[in-house]
Short mmCIF file of C-alpha atoms and ligand atoms in Angstrom, two decimals:
data_model
loop_
_atom_site.label_atom_id
_atom_site.label_comp_id
_atom_site.label_asym_id
_atom_site.label_seq_id
_atom_site.Cartn_x
_atom_site.Cartn_y
_atom_site.Cartn_z
CA MET A 1198 -30.01 4.51 2.92
CA SER A 1199 -27.63 7.37 2.44
CA LEU A 1200 -24.05 6.51 2.43
CA GLU A 1201 -20.77 8.71 2.47
CA ASN A 1202 -18.64 7.81 -0.61
CA ASN A 1203 -16.03 6.49 1.49
CA GLU A 1204 -18.20 4.02 3.37
CA LYS A 1205 -19.61 2.49 0.12
CA ARG A 1206 -18.95 -1.28 0.12
CA VAL A 1207 -18.56 -2.49 -3.59
CA ALA A 1208 -18.32 -6.23 -4.91
CA VAL A 1209 -16.73 -6.73 -8.02
CA ILE A 1210 -17.43 -9.89 -9.56
CA GLY A 1211 -14.67 -11.10 -12.12
CA GLY A 1212 -10.79 -10.95 -11.92
CA GLY A 1213 -10.22 -9.89 -15.50
CA ALA A 1214 -8.72 -6.61 -16.66
CA ILE A 1215 -11.86 -4.71 -16.31
CA GLY A 1216 -12.76 -6.05 -12.89
CA VAL A 1217 -9.37 -5.35 -11.52
CA SER A 1218 -9.25 -1.90 -13.13
CA SER A 1219 -12.76 -1.05 -11.54
CA ALA A 1220 -11.62 -2.37 -8.28
CA VAL A 1221 -8.46 -0.24 -7.99
CA HIS A 1222 -10.35 2.82 -9.30
CA LEU A 1223 -13.04 2.33 -6.89
CA LEU A 1224 -10.34 2.02 -3.98
CA ARG A 1225 -8.77 5.25 -5.16
CA LYS A 1226 -12.21 6.95 -4.60
CA GLY A 1227 -12.25 5.49 -0.96
CA ALA A 1228 -14.69 2.55 -1.35
CA GLN A 1229 -14.47 -0.63 0.57
CA VAL A 1230 -13.92 -3.30 -2.17
CA VAL A 1231 -14.11 -6.92 -2.39
CA LEU A 1232 -12.98 -8.74 -5.61
CA ILE A 1233 -14.45 -12.00 -6.27
CA THR A 1234 -13.40 -14.27 -9.09
CA GLU A 1235 -14.12 -17.76 -9.99
CA ALA A 1236 -10.64 -19.09 -10.61
CA ALA A 1237 -7.45 -17.24 -10.67
CA LEU A 1238 -6.91 -13.66 -11.60
CA GLY A 1239 -6.51 -13.11 -15.29
CA SER A 1240 -7.74 -16.65 -16.23
CA GLY A 1241 -10.37 -15.55 -18.56
CA ALA A 1242 -10.10 -13.60 -21.66
CA SER A 1243 -7.41 -11.18 -20.40
CA GLY A 1244 -5.15 -14.12 -19.97
CA ARG A 1245 -5.20 -14.77 -23.68
CA SER A 1246 -5.73 -11.38 -25.42
CA LEU A 1247 -3.87 -9.87 -28.41
CA SER A 1248 -4.47 -6.68 -26.59
CA TRP A 1249 -3.77 -4.12 -29.60
CA LEU A 1250 -4.57 -0.84 -28.19
CA ASN A 1251 -6.29 0.90 -31.10
CA SER A 1252 -9.46 2.44 -32.54
CA ALA A 1253 -8.70 1.45 -36.22
CA GLY A 1254 -11.17 0.88 -38.92
CA GLU A 1255 -15.01 1.86 -38.75
CA ARG A 1256 -17.29 2.01 -35.88
CA ALA A 1257 -19.67 4.34 -34.10
CA LEU A 1258 -18.30 7.49 -33.11
CA GLU A 1259 -19.32 7.18 -29.43
CA TYR A 1260 -17.36 3.81 -29.35
CA HIS A 1261 -14.37 5.55 -31.03
CA ALA A 1262 -14.46 8.36 -28.55
CA LEU A 1263 -14.54 5.81 -25.59
CA ARG A 1264 -11.54 3.87 -27.25
CA MET A 1265 -9.47 7.11 -27.85
CA ALA A 1266 -10.09 7.97 -24.00
CA GLY A 1267 -8.96 4.33 -23.31
CA ILE A 1268 -5.67 4.83 -25.42
CA ASP A 1269 -5.28 8.14 -23.72
CA ARG A 1270 -5.19 6.57 -20.16
CA TYR A 1271 -2.51 3.98 -21.26
CA ARG A 1272 -0.50 6.89 -22.88
CA THR A 1273 -0.51 8.41 -19.39
CA LEU A 1274 0.76 5.40 -17.92
CA PHE A 1275 3.35 4.97 -20.58
CA ALA A 1276 4.55 8.72 -20.06
CA GLN A 1277 5.00 8.08 -16.49
CA HIS A 1278 6.57 4.65 -16.89
CA PRO A 1279 8.10 4.46 -20.20
CA ASP A 1280 10.35 1.52 -19.40
CA LEU A 1281 7.51 -0.93 -18.67
CA PRO A 1282 8.32 -4.03 -21.01
CA TRP A 1283 4.63 -4.88 -21.14
CA LEU A 1284 3.22 -1.57 -22.54
CA ARG A 1285 4.41 -0.09 -25.67
CA PHE A 1286 3.22 2.40 -28.32
CA ASP A 1287 5.22 1.49 -31.50
CA GLY A 1288 2.45 1.72 -33.87
CA GLY A 1289 0.11 -0.89 -35.87
CA LEU A 1290 0.65 -2.07 -39.25
CA TYR A 1291 -2.52 -3.49 -41.32
CA TRP A 1292 -3.40 -4.57 -44.80
CA ALA A 1293 -6.38 -6.33 -46.20
CA ALA A 1294 -6.54 -9.42 -48.36
CA ASP A 1295 -6.06 -9.06 -52.09
CA ASP A 1296 -7.97 -5.69 -52.19
CA ASP A 1297 -5.85 -2.42 -51.97
CA ARG A 1298 -9.12 -0.57 -52.44
CA GLY A 1299 -10.34 -1.93 -49.04
CA THR A 1300 -6.91 -0.65 -47.29
CA GLN A 1301 -7.43 2.79 -49.11
CA ALA A 1302 -10.86 3.13 -48.01
CA ARG A 1303 -10.09 2.47 -44.56
CA HIS A 1304 -7.31 4.81 -44.48
CA ALA A 1305 -9.68 7.57 -45.82
CA TYR A 1306 -12.10 6.81 -43.21
CA GLU A 1307 -9.49 6.95 -40.43
CA SER A 1308 -7.94 10.10 -41.90
CA ALA A 1309 -11.33 11.84 -42.00
CA HIS A 1310 -11.76 11.83 -38.33
CA GLY A 1311 -8.24 12.60 -37.30
CA TYR A 1312 -7.01 9.04 -36.45
CA ASP A 1313 -3.44 8.90 -37.39
CA SER A 1314 -3.20 6.84 -40.57
CA ALA A 1315 -0.51 6.67 -43.04
CA LEU A 1316 -0.82 4.69 -46.36
CA ILE A 1317 2.37 3.07 -47.04
CA GLY A 1318 3.57 0.14 -48.96
CA PRO A 1319 6.40 -2.48 -49.18
CA ASN A 1320 8.78 -0.02 -50.57
CA ASN A 1321 8.83 2.19 -47.61
CA VAL A 1322 7.62 0.05 -44.71
CA ALA A 1323 11.10 0.12 -43.10
CA GLU A 1324 10.87 3.79 -42.76
CA PHE A 1325 7.82 3.27 -40.24
CA THR A 1326 8.84 0.06 -38.36
CA PRO A 1327 11.72 -2.40 -38.60
CA ASN A 1328 11.80 -6.03 -39.52
CA ILE A 1329 8.89 -6.35 -41.75
CA ALA A 1330 9.04 -8.58 -44.65
CA PRO A 1331 8.07 -6.40 -47.56
CA GLN A 1332 7.35 -9.35 -49.97
CA ALA A 1333 4.61 -10.60 -47.65
CA MET A 1334 2.86 -7.33 -47.82
CA ALA A 1335 -0.10 -6.17 -50.17
CA ASP A 1336 0.74 -3.04 -52.25
CA SER A 1337 -1.18 -0.80 -49.94
CA ALA A 1338 -0.75 -0.95 -46.06
CA ILE A 1339 -1.69 1.16 -43.31
CA PHE A 1340 0.51 2.49 -40.48
CA ASN A 1341 -1.05 3.76 -37.55
CA ALA A 1342 1.47 5.53 -35.47
CA GLY A 1343 -0.54 6.29 -32.26
CA GLU A 1344 -1.33 2.38 -31.55
CA GLY A 1345 0.34 0.15 -29.12
CA TRP A 1346 -0.04 -3.17 -27.13
CA VAL A 1347 -0.33 -4.22 -23.59
CA SER A 1348 0.24 -7.62 -21.86
CA LEU A 1349 -2.89 -7.92 -19.62
CA PRO A 1350 -1.46 -10.44 -17.13
CA HIS A 1351 1.41 -7.78 -16.49
CA LEU A 1352 -1.45 -5.09 -16.22
CA ILE A 1353 -3.33 -6.96 -13.84
CA GLY A 1354 -0.40 -7.82 -11.66
CA TRP A 1355 0.55 -4.15 -11.56
CA LEU A 1356 -2.65 -3.00 -10.60
CA MET A 1357 -3.16 -5.78 -7.89
CA GLU A 1358 -0.09 -4.28 -6.02
CA GLU A 1359 -1.98 -0.95 -5.84
CA PHE A 1360 -5.31 -3.00 -4.91
CA HIS A 1361 -3.36 -4.57 -1.86
CA GLN A 1362 -1.78 -1.38 -0.84
CA LEU A 1363 -5.25 0.46 -0.85
CA GLY A 1364 -6.73 -2.33 1.44
CA GLY A 1365 -8.81 -4.22 -1.35
CA LYS A 1366 -9.85 -7.65 -0.32
CA LEU A 1367 -9.31 -10.40 -2.94
CA ILE A 1368 -11.21 -13.81 -2.99
CA GLU A 1369 -9.77 -15.97 -5.84
CA HIS A 1370 -11.09 -19.55 -6.63
CA ALA A 1371 -14.50 -18.48 -5.29
CA GLY A 1372 -16.37 -20.60 -7.93
CA LYS A 1373 -19.37 -19.20 -9.67
CA ALA A 1374 -20.76 -16.02 -8.04
CA THR A 1375 -24.18 -14.65 -8.22
CA VAL A 1376 -25.83 -11.30 -7.51
CA LYS A 1377 -28.01 -11.04 -4.48
CA THR A 1378 -30.98 -8.70 -4.46
CA ASP A 1379 -33.16 -7.63 -1.33
CA GLY A 1380 -36.99 -7.41 -1.27
CA SER A 1381 -37.18 -4.37 -3.37
CA GLY A 1382 -35.02 -5.76 -6.22
CA ARG A 1383 -32.03 -3.90 -5.28
CA ALA A 1384 -28.63 -5.67 -5.27
CA CYS A 1385 -27.36 -6.23 -1.97
CA GLY A 1386 -24.38 -8.61 -2.17
CA VAL A 1387 -23.01 -11.44 -3.80
CA VAL A 1388 -23.47 -15.18 -3.13
CA THR A 1389 -20.31 -17.40 -3.89
CA ALA A 1390 -20.12 -21.10 -4.52
CA ARG A 1391 -17.08 -21.57 -2.33
CA ALA A 1392 -16.78 -18.32 -0.09
CA GLY A 1393 -20.51 -17.99 1.17
CA GLU A 1394 -22.16 -14.59 1.10
CA LEU A 1395 -20.94 -11.04 1.20
CA ALA A 1396 -23.12 -7.91 1.70
CA ALA A 1397 -22.46 -4.80 -0.50
CA ASP A 1398 -24.18 -1.65 -1.32
CA ALA A 1399 -23.06 -2.10 -4.94
CA VAL A 1400 -22.11 -4.94 -7.42
CA LEU A 1401 -20.37 -4.81 -10.48
CA VAL A 1402 -20.48 -7.76 -12.83
CA ALA A 1403 -17.34 -7.75 -14.95
CA CYS A 1404 -17.36 -11.39 -15.92
CA GLY A 1405 -16.38 -11.12 -19.54
CA PRO A 1406 -18.21 -13.42 -21.77
CA GLN A 1407 -20.07 -14.89 -18.81
CA THR A 1408 -21.45 -11.43 -17.96
CA PRO A 1409 -24.97 -12.10 -19.73
CA ASP A 1410 -25.29 -15.45 -17.75
CA VAL A 1411 -24.75 -13.87 -14.47
CA VAL A 1412 -27.24 -11.07 -14.93
CA ALA A 1413 -29.98 -13.31 -16.64
CA PRO A 1414 -31.24 -14.61 -13.24
CA LEU A 1415 -32.08 -10.83 -12.64
CA GLY A 1416 -34.21 -10.77 -15.60
CA VAL A 1417 -31.76 -8.77 -17.72
CA THR A 1418 -31.14 -10.05 -20.96
CA ILE A 1419 -27.87 -9.08 -22.95
CA PRO A 1420 -27.34 -10.87 -26.16
CA ASN A 1421 -23.88 -12.69 -26.18
CA GLY A 1422 -21.91 -13.07 -29.60
CA SER A 1423 -18.76 -14.32 -27.97
CA PRO A 1424 -16.87 -16.51 -30.25
CA VAL A 1425 -14.21 -19.22 -29.37
CA SER A 1426 -10.69 -17.98 -30.15
CA MET A 1427 -7.20 -18.79 -29.42
CA LEU A 1428 -4.08 -16.87 -28.50
CA VAL A 1429 -0.46 -18.54 -29.25
CA THR A 1430 2.79 -17.26 -27.58
CA THR A 1431 6.09 -18.30 -29.26
CA ASP A 1432 9.52 -18.99 -27.75
CA PRO A 1433 11.75 -15.89 -27.98
CA ILE A 1434 13.05 -14.86 -31.53
CA ASP A 1435 16.21 -12.86 -32.45
CA THR A 1436 14.47 -10.26 -34.78
CA PRO A 1437 12.78 -7.85 -33.08
CA ILE A 1438 9.43 -6.38 -34.38
CA GLU A 1439 7.92 -3.38 -33.03
CA ALA A 1440 4.52 -2.96 -34.59
CA VAL A 1441 1.43 -4.78 -33.89
CA MET A 1442 0.46 -6.38 -37.31
CA ASN A 1443 -3.03 -7.11 -38.47
CA THR A 1444 -2.92 -8.89 -41.76
CA PRO A 1445 -5.02 -11.32 -43.59
CA ARG A 1446 -3.56 -14.62 -42.27
CA ALA A 1447 -2.07 -13.69 -38.87
CA ALA A 1448 -2.17 -10.79 -36.18
CA VAL A 1449 0.97 -10.46 -34.24
CA ARG A 1450 2.30 -8.31 -31.47
CA PRO A 1451 5.45 -8.25 -29.66
CA ASN A 1452 5.24 -9.70 -26.16
CA PRO A 1453 7.51 -9.50 -23.09
CA GLY A 1454 10.82 -11.36 -23.12
CA GLY A 1455 11.37 -11.21 -26.94
CA THR A 1456 8.45 -13.58 -27.71
CA LEU A 1457 5.34 -12.92 -29.95
CA ALA A 1458 1.67 -13.32 -29.23
CA VAL A 1459 -0.23 -14.49 -32.24
CA ASP A 1460 -3.93 -14.89 -33.14
CA HIS A 1461 -6.66 -14.89 -35.91
CA ASP A 1462 -9.80 -16.29 -36.87
CA TRP A 1463 -9.55 -18.39 -39.89
CA TYR A 1464 -8.79 -21.64 -37.81
CA GLU A 1465 -11.95 -21.26 -35.58
CA GLU A 1466 -13.57 -24.21 -37.35
CA HIS A 1467 -10.63 -26.33 -36.00
CA ILE A 1468 -11.44 -25.72 -32.42
CA SER A 1469 -13.62 -28.49 -30.74
CA ARG A 1470 -14.68 -28.86 -27.32
CA SER A 1471 -14.48 -32.03 -25.22
CA ALA A 1472 -17.42 -33.58 -23.00
CA GLU A 1473 -15.46 -31.93 -19.90
CA GLY A 1474 -15.82 -28.44 -21.67
CA GLU A 1475 -11.96 -28.18 -22.58
CA TYR A 1476 -11.32 -26.67 -26.05
CA ARG A 1477 -8.73 -28.36 -28.21
CA ILE A 1478 -7.04 -27.65 -31.69
CA PRO A 1479 -4.92 -29.92 -33.61
CA GLU A 1480 -1.10 -28.82 -33.05
CA PRO A 1481 -0.46 -28.71 -36.73
CA VAL A 1482 -3.08 -25.89 -37.00
CA VAL A 1483 -1.29 -23.99 -34.34
CA GLN A 1484 2.00 -24.47 -36.29
CA GLU A 1485 0.33 -23.24 -39.67
CA LEU A 1486 -0.59 -20.08 -37.91
CA LEU A 1487 2.91 -19.55 -36.67
CA ASP A 1488 4.16 -20.16 -40.05
CA GLU A 1489 1.82 -17.51 -41.35
CA ALA A 1490 3.22 -15.15 -38.88
CA SER A 1491 6.91 -16.10 -39.61
CA LYS A 1492 6.22 -15.02 -43.24
CA LEU A 1493 5.51 -11.46 -42.09
CA ILE A 1494 8.93 -11.06 -40.37
CA ALA A 1495 12.28 -10.28 -42.27
CA GLY A 1496 14.13 -13.48 -42.53
CA ARG A 1497 11.28 -15.70 -41.70
CA PRO A 1498 12.50 -16.84 -38.41
CA ALA A 1499 11.34 -20.20 -37.37
CA LEU A 1500 8.60 -19.74 -34.98
CA ARG A 1501 7.80 -22.28 -32.23
CA ALA A 1502 4.86 -22.29 -29.75
CA SER A 1503 5.65 -21.87 -26.06
CA GLY A 1504 1.84 -22.55 -25.51
CA TRP A 1505 -1.68 -21.52 -26.51
CA LYS A 1506 -4.83 -20.74 -24.73
CA ILE A 1507 -8.40 -21.03 -26.24
CA GLY A 1508 -11.75 -19.57 -24.83
CA LEU A 1509 -14.51 -17.23 -25.42
CA LYS A 1510 -13.73 -13.80 -26.70
CA PRO A 1511 -16.22 -11.38 -25.06
CA ILE A 1512 -18.30 -9.80 -27.64
CA PRO A 1513 -21.84 -8.50 -26.89
CA GLY A 1514 -24.51 -9.43 -29.53
CA ASP A 1515 -24.31 -6.23 -31.30
CA GLY A 1516 -20.77 -5.71 -31.13
CA ASN A 1517 -20.85 -2.63 -28.78
CA PRO A 1518 -19.95 -2.52 -25.21
CA VAL A 1519 -22.42 -2.98 -22.58
CA PHE A 1520 -21.37 -0.62 -19.52
CA GLY A 1521 -23.12 0.74 -16.56
CA GLY A 1522 -25.90 0.50 -13.85
CA LEU A 1523 -28.82 -1.58 -14.80
CA LYS A 1524 -32.17 0.14 -14.58
CA LYS A 1525 -34.01 -2.98 -13.53
CA VAL A 1526 -31.61 -3.89 -10.65
CA PRO A 1527 -30.54 -0.64 -8.69
CA GLY A 1528 -27.09 -1.10 -7.42
CA CYS A 1529 -25.95 -3.62 -9.99
CA PHE A 1530 -23.55 -2.56 -12.66
CA VAL A 1531 -22.17 -4.36 -15.80
CA ALA A 1532 -19.15 -4.37 -17.89
CA PHE A 1533 -19.13 -6.73 -20.95
CA THR A 1534 -17.29 -5.75 -24.00
CA HIS A 1535 -14.89 -6.58 -26.80
CA SER A 1536 -11.87 -4.31 -27.12
CA GLY A 1537 -11.68 -4.51 -23.32
CA ALA A 1538 -7.96 -4.38 -23.45
CA THR A 1539 -8.06 -0.84 -24.91
CA LEU A 1540 -10.89 0.04 -22.75
CA ALA A 1541 -9.61 -1.40 -19.34
CA LEU A 1542 -8.33 1.60 -17.73
CA ILE A 1543 -10.86 3.91 -18.95
CA ALA A 1544 -13.82 1.62 -18.19
CA GLY A 1545 -12.66 1.11 -14.69
CA GLU A 1546 -12.33 4.70 -14.10
CA LEU A 1547 -15.71 5.68 -15.51
CA LEU A 1548 -17.56 2.66 -13.87
CA ALA A 1549 -15.90 3.68 -10.43
CA ASP A 1550 -17.27 7.28 -11.03
CA GLU A 1551 -20.88 6.03 -11.82
CA ILE A 1552 -20.94 3.61 -8.78
CA ILE A 1553 -19.64 6.24 -6.24
CA SER A 1554 -21.33 9.30 -7.57
CA GLY A 1555 -24.65 7.45 -8.35
CA GLU A 1556 -24.68 9.59 -11.73
CA PRO A 1557 -24.80 7.79 -14.88
CA HIS A 1558 -21.67 8.56 -16.90
CA PRO A 1559 -22.39 10.50 -20.28
CA MET A 1560 -19.89 8.55 -21.87
CA PHE A 1561 -21.83 5.21 -21.41
CA ALA A 1562 -25.08 6.70 -22.80
CA THR A 1563 -25.23 4.55 -25.92
CA PHE A 1564 -23.73 1.62 -24.12
CA ARG A 1565 -26.36 0.67 -21.56
CA ALA A 1566 -27.94 -2.85 -21.20
CA GLU A 1567 -31.38 -1.42 -21.62
CA ARG A 1568 -30.88 -0.82 -25.40
CA PHE A 1569 -31.65 -4.39 -26.05
CA ASN A 1570 -34.99 -4.17 -24.45
CA GLN A 1571 -36.19 -1.29 -26.47
CA ALA A 1572 -37.33 -3.19 -29.54
C1 LIG B 221 -7.73 -13.87 -28.73
C2 LIG B 221 -8.42 -12.58 -28.15
C3 LIG B 221 -7.85 -11.27 -28.85
C4 LIG B 221 -8.28 -9.95 -28.27
N1 LIG B 221 -7.70 -9.01 -28.89
C5 LIG B 221 -7.93 -7.81 -28.53
C6 LIG B 221 -7.25 -6.57 -29.05
O1 LIG B 221 -6.51 -6.66 -29.85
N2 LIG B 221 -7.60 -5.39 -28.42
C7 LIG B 221 -8.62 -5.30 -27.33
O2 LIG B 221 -8.80 -4.09 -26.97
N3 LIG B 221 -9.15 -6.39 -26.94
C8 LIG B 221 -8.91 -7.57 -27.45
N4 LIG B 221 -9.57 -8.52 -26.92
C9 LIG B 221 -10.65 -8.56 -25.96
C10 LIG B 221 -10.03 -8.33 -24.45
O3 LIG B 221 -8.95 -9.07 -24.18
C11 LIG B 221 -11.31 -8.41 -23.57
O4 LIG B 221 -12.33 -7.71 -23.81
C12 LIG B 221 -10.87 -8.17 -22.24
O5 LIG B 221 -9.69 -9.00 -21.83
C13 LIG B 221 -12.03 -8.56 -21.18
O6 LIG B 221 -11.64 -8.26 -19.86
P1 LIG B 221 -12.85 -8.67 -18.84
O7 LIG B 221 -12.28 -8.31 -17.52
O8 LIG B 221 -14.14 -8.10 -19.16
O9 LIG B 221 -13.19 -10.32 -18.96
P2 LIG B 221 -12.12 -11.73 -18.50
O10 LIG B 221 -10.75 -11.33 -18.87
O11 LIG B 221 -12.76 -12.70 -19.37
O12 LIG B 221 -12.39 -11.66 -17.14
C14 LIG B 221 -13.82 -12.11 -16.51
C15 LIG B 221 -13.57 -12.78 -15.26
O13 LIG B 221 -14.62 -13.23 -14.72
C16 LIG B 221 -14.71 -14.50 -14.05
N5 LIG B 221 -15.87 -15.10 -13.96
C17 LIG B 221 -16.91 -15.29 -14.99
N6 LIG B 221 -18.03 -15.77 -14.41
C18 LIG B 221 -17.80 -15.52 -13.19
C19 LIG B 221 -18.87 -16.04 -11.68
N7 LIG B 221 -20.03 -16.09 -12.28
N8 LIG B 221 -18.23 -15.55 -10.64
C20 LIG B 221 -16.95 -15.24 -10.56
N9 LIG B 221 -16.23 -15.08 -11.58
C21 LIG B 221 -16.58 -15.19 -12.67
C22 LIG B 221 -13.89 -15.29 -14.96
O14 LIG B 221 -13.18 -16.57 -14.51
C23 LIG B 221 -12.78 -14.10 -15.66
O15 LIG B 221 -11.58 -14.49 -14.90
C24 LIG B 221 -9.05 -9.86 -27.24
C25 LIG B 221 -9.70 -11.13 -26.63
C26 LIG B 221 -9.21 -12.34 -27.05
C27 LIG B 221 -9.72 -13.63 -26.43
#
């Protein structure tokens, strides 16, 4: 069947940042889009993400290139709307535990491929970013001036305004959706638990950490390395910080309303799961994390949690993103990645390009699901 681009009906499963971004980019290209999600929009990883916009540290150059393109799209949005309280580019601050050599090696690596990376220390940190407690720092730290942060729930709300203006159809609280295939094995629609069946010419599975489960019945195996993680938000504080901080005991970023968002991984062993599937953590562990965060800020302000959310952080088994059309199931596309905050805008753009044009996007060449079946 040959379709004009503007007649293509695309079903997007997953109302996180990547599904919503893809849906909007598809609508911009003239597709008819239905966005189907299990519960509320943003109730997955995108509702509890540190959302540090970065390509810091070491990774494959293809992944670095994709992340830099991701940052580029946010910078464009920022340039067009410099006053958004949920998207800032005020830099990132990093130091490693105990070992200045690790920090220095990271700085050398970043500098070698042109990533904006300055080696700094407690004595001059104030020249780069305000209100950091120098006594909490290691002797060597890195300031990455080009980094920023986004609040994904706000981004989703912003994109959804355009989604509705462009005539997209949203089905929230649909329950678990599955991909329907026709007799030739081609994706032809979506079956939902609560909203019936929907026919489509293409289906995008953007279900975060559940993506491997959704494509498994299609005979597609994607290893899942998603750990359980937590994001804590605080009450407002009087000491404004600007940089996203990644330090040995706490990662901290500013959050709209003068609040902070805080995460790390050292407390993962304290997270348990009830018989009903609810994740829990003892409250003193949450406070311990906030006390660690407080040490990083000038004057050590008392930090109190306004709330915390726990769930899976999407990470494919080999750590690299999984993007693009499935060879085994024509018409079915996937998006499953860590760093999905950094990638949300670019991933949506490139996926929409691939879905509408039918041409594999070259930037996804090393990120296809088929790499897992080549062993
Ligand atoms: C604590 C934490 C810190 C992070 N820090 C960073 C960071 O600093 N920088 C960065 O770039 N990234 C970071 N990430 C990762 C980033 O937040 C995620 O990669 C991104 O939010 C994933 O978006 P998504 O749309 O793919 O998935 P999600 O936001 O999980 O959305 C998927 C949606 O699909 C729905 N769904 C699932 N299965 C089905 C089904 N069968 N049918 C219908 N709907 C379904 C879910 O309900 C969910 O709403 C972090 C994540 C976490 C959790």
